[in-house]
Coordinates of C-alpha atoms in Angstrom, one line a residue:
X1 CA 21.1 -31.3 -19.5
X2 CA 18.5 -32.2 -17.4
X3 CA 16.4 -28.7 -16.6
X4 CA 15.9 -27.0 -12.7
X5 CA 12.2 -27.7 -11.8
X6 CA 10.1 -24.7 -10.6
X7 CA 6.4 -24.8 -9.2
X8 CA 4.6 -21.8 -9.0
X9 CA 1.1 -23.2 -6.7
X10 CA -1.0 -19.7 -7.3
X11 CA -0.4 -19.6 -11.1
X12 CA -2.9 -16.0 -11.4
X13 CA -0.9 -14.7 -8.0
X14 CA 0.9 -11.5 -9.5
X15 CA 3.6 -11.5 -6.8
X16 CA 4.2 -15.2 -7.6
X17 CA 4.9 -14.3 -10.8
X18 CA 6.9 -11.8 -10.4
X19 CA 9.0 -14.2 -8.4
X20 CA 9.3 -16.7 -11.4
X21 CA 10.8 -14.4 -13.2
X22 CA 13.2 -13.2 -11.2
X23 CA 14.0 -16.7 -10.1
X24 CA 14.4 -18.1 -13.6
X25 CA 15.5 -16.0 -16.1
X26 CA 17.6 -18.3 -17.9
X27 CA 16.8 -21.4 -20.0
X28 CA 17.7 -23.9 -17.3
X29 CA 14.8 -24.1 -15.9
X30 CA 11.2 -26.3 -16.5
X31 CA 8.2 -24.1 -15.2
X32 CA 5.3 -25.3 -13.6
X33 CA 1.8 -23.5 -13.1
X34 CA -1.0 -24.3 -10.6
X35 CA -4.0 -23.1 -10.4
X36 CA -7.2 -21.8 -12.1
X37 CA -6.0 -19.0 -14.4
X38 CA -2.5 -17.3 -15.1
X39 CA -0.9 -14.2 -17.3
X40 CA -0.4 -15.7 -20.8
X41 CA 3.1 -13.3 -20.6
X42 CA 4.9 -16.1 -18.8
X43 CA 3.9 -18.5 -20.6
X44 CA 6.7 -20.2 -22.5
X45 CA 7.9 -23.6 -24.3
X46 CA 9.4 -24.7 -20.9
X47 CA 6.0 -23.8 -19.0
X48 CA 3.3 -26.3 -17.9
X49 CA -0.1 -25.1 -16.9
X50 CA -2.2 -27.5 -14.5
X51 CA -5.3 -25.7 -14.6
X52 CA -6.9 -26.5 -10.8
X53 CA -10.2 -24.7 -9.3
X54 CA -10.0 -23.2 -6.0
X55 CA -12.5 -26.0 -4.9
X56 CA -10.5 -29.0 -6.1
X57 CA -6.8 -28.7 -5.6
X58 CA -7.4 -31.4 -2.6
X59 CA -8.7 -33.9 -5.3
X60 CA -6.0 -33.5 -7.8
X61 CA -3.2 -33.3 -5.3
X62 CA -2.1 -36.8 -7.1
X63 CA -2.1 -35.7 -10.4
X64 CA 0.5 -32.7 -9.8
X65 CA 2.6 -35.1 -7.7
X66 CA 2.1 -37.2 -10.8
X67 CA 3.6 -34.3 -13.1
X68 CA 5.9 -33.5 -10.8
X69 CA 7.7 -36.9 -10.7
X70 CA 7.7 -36.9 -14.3
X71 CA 10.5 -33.8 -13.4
X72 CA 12.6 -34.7 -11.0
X73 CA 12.4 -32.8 -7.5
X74 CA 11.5 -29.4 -6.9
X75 CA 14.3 -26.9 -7.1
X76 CA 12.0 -23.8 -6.7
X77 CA 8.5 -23.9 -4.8
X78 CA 6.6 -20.7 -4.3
X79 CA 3.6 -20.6 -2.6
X80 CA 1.7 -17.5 -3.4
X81 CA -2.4 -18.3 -3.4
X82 CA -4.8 -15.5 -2.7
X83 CA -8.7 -15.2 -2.5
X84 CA -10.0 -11.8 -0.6
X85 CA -13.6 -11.6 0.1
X86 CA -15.7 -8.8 -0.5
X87 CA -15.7 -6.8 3.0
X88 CA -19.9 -7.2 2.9
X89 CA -20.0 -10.8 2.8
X90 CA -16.7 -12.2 4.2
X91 CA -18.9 -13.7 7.0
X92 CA -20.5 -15.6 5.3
X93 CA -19.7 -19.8 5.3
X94 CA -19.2 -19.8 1.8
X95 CA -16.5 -16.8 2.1
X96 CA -14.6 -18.4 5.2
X97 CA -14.4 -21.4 3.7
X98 CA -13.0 -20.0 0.1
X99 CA -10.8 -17.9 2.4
X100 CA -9.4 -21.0 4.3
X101 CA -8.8 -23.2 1.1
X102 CA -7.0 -20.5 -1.0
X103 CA -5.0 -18.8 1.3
X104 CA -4.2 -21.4 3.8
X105 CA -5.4 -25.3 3.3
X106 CA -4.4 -25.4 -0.6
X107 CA -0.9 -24.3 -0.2
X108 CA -0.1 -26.3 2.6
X109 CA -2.2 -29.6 1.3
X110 CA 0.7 -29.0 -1.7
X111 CA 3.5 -28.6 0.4
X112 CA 2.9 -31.7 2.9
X113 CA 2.4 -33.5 -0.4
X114 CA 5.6 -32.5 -1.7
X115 CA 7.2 -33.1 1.2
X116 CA 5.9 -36.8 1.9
X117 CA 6.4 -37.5 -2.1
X118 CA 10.1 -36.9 -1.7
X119 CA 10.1 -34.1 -4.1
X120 CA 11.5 -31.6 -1.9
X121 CA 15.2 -31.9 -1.4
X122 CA 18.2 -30.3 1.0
X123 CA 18.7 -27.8 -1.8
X124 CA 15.0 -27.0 -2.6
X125 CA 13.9 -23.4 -1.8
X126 CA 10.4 -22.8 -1.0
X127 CA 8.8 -19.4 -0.4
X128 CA 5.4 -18.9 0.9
X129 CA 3.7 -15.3 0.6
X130 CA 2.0 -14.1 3.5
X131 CA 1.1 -10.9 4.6
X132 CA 2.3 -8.1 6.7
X133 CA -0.3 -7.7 8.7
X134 CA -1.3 -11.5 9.0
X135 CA -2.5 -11.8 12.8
X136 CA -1.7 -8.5 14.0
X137 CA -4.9 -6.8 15.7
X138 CA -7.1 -4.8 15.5
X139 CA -7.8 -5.6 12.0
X140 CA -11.4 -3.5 11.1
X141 CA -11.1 -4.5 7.3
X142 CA -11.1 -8.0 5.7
X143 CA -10.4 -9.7 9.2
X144 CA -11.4 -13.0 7.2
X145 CA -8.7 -12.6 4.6
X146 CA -6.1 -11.7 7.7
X147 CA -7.2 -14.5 9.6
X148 CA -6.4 -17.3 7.0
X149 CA -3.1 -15.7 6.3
X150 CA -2.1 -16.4 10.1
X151 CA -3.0 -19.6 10.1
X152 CA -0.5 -20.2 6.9
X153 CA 2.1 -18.0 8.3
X154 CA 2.1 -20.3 11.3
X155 CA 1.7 -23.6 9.4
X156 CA 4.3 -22.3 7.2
X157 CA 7.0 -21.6 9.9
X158 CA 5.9 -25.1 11.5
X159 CA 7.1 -27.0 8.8
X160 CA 9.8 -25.4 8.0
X161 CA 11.0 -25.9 11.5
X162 CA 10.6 -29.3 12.0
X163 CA 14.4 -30.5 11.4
X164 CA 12.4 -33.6 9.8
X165 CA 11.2 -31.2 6.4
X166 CA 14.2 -30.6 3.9
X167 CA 14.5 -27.6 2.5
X168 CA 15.3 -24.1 3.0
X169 CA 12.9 -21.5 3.8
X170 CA 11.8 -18.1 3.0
X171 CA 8.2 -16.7 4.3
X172 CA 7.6 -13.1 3.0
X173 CA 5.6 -10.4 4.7
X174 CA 4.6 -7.8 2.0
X175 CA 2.3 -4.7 2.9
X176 CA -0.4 -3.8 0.9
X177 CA 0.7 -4.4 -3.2
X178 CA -1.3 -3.2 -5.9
X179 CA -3.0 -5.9 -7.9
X180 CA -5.7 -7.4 -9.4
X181 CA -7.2 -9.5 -6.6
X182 CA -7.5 -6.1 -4.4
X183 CA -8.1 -3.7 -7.0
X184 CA -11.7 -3.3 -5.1
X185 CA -10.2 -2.4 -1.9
X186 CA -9.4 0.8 -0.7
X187 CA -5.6 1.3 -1.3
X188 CA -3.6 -0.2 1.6
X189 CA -1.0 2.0 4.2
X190 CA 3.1 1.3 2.7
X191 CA 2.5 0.0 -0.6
X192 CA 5.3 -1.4 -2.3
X193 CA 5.3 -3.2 -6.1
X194 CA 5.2 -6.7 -7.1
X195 CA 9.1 -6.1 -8.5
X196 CA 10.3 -4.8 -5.6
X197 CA 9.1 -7.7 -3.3
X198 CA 10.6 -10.2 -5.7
X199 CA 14.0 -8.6 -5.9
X200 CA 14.2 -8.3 -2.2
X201 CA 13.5 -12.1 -1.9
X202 CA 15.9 -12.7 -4.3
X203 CA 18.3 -10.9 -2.4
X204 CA 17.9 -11.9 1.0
X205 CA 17.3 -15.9 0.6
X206 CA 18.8 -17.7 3.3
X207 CA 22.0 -19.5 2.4
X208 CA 22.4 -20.9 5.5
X209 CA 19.9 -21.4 8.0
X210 CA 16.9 -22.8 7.7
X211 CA 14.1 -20.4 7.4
X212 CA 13.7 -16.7 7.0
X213 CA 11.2 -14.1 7.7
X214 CA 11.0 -10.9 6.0
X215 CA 9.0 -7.8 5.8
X216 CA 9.1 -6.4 2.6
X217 CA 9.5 -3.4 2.8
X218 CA 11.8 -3.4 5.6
X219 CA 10.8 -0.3 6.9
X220 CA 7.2 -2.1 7.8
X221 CA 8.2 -3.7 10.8
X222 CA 8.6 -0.4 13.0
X223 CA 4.6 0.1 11.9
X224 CA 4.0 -3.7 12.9
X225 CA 5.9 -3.6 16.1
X226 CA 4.1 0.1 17.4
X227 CA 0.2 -1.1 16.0
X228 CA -0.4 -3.6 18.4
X229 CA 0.6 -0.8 21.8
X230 CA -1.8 1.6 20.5
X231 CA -5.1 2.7 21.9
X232 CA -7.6 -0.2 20.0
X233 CA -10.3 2.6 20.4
X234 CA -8.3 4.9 17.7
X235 CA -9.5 2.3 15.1
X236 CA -13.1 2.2 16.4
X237 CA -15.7 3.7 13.3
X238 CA -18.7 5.6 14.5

């Protein structure tokens, strides 16, 4: 019986693997890993690693279309790449530009690819992670990080749009989640869990239409919706 395909482009992304598992807990599925590191806990006999730096995943774009072939189409895509700068030095070239590829230009170079390859299909689901406060001002902290994420939020929603793209669509807004990439940063407003965001996706997937945004948790969106009215000079530091 030829095995369900999943791609998992942010292989270290604790959120995307946390919506592996709860996408493919049986034994029909073939896993596939991108990217430069990932938890040894999910690794299993029907689990490929394509080990990609940050810098290169434009160069090797052919190579995962190349192993992905080998598979048949994608049945599962999740899009989950992070990189947050230090808050010191985000201005720098060198941190914009690691911002922009591993938030937002890697993940959609992948996606186009996928796309144009003929390895997404009507019944492929794809799920990009975003974040809740992606383009939502003011943003005092890691504006850099926020910045990057808009632009894949509204790439994102672009393709899946276009009545050209196959596919069905499910972009996810999580507040702030407790992980290893932010464990620097000064704990975020709303947290939620890696678990909880993955069994909401789960839950909510779009049968039917074509894409889906969520806030996770739901409750967020009242905060969303009421930050951008306030006073911008509440959020001024002296």
């Amino acid at each position: 019986m030829k095995k369900r395909v999943a791609l998992l482009v942010g292989a270290s992304s604790e959120i995307g693997q946390e919506l592996l598992q709860v996408y493919t807990q049986d034994s029909s599925w073939q896993k596939v890993l991108v990217g430069e590191n990932f938890s040894h806990e999910i690794l299993t006999k029907d689990t490929t690693f394509l080990k990609i730096s940050w810098g290169e995943f434009e160069n090797h774009l052919d190579s995962i279309i190349e192993a992905i072939t080998k598979l048949g189409s994608v049945d599962l895509l999740i899009l989950s790449t992070g990189y947050i700068s230090n808050t010191q030095t985000q201005n720098s070239m060198n941190e914009i530009s690691r911002n922009l590829l591993g938030n937002y230009q890697n993940p959609i170079y992948i996606l186009n690819k996928l796309i144009a390859s003929g390895l997404i299909t009507d019944s492929s689901r794809i799920i990009g992670v975003s974040s809740a406060l992606a383009g939502i001002p003011p943003r005092m902290k890691n504006y850099v990080y926020s910045a990057s994420k808009t632009a894949f939020d509204l790439h994102f929603t672009s393709i899946a749009l276009d009545s050209s793209n196959l596919g069905k669509y499910l972009l996810v807004r999580p507040s702030y989640v407790p992980t290893k990439i932010n464990k620097h940063l000064t704990p975020g407003f709303l947290p939620t869990t890696t678990k909880k965001v993955a069994t909401h996706c789960k839950r909510v997937f779009p049968r039917y239409q074509k894409l889906k945004i969520i806030y996770s948790p739901r409750y967020i969106i009242i905060f969303i919706l009421l930050l951008p009215l306030l006073p911008k000079k509440i959020f001024f530091r002296r």
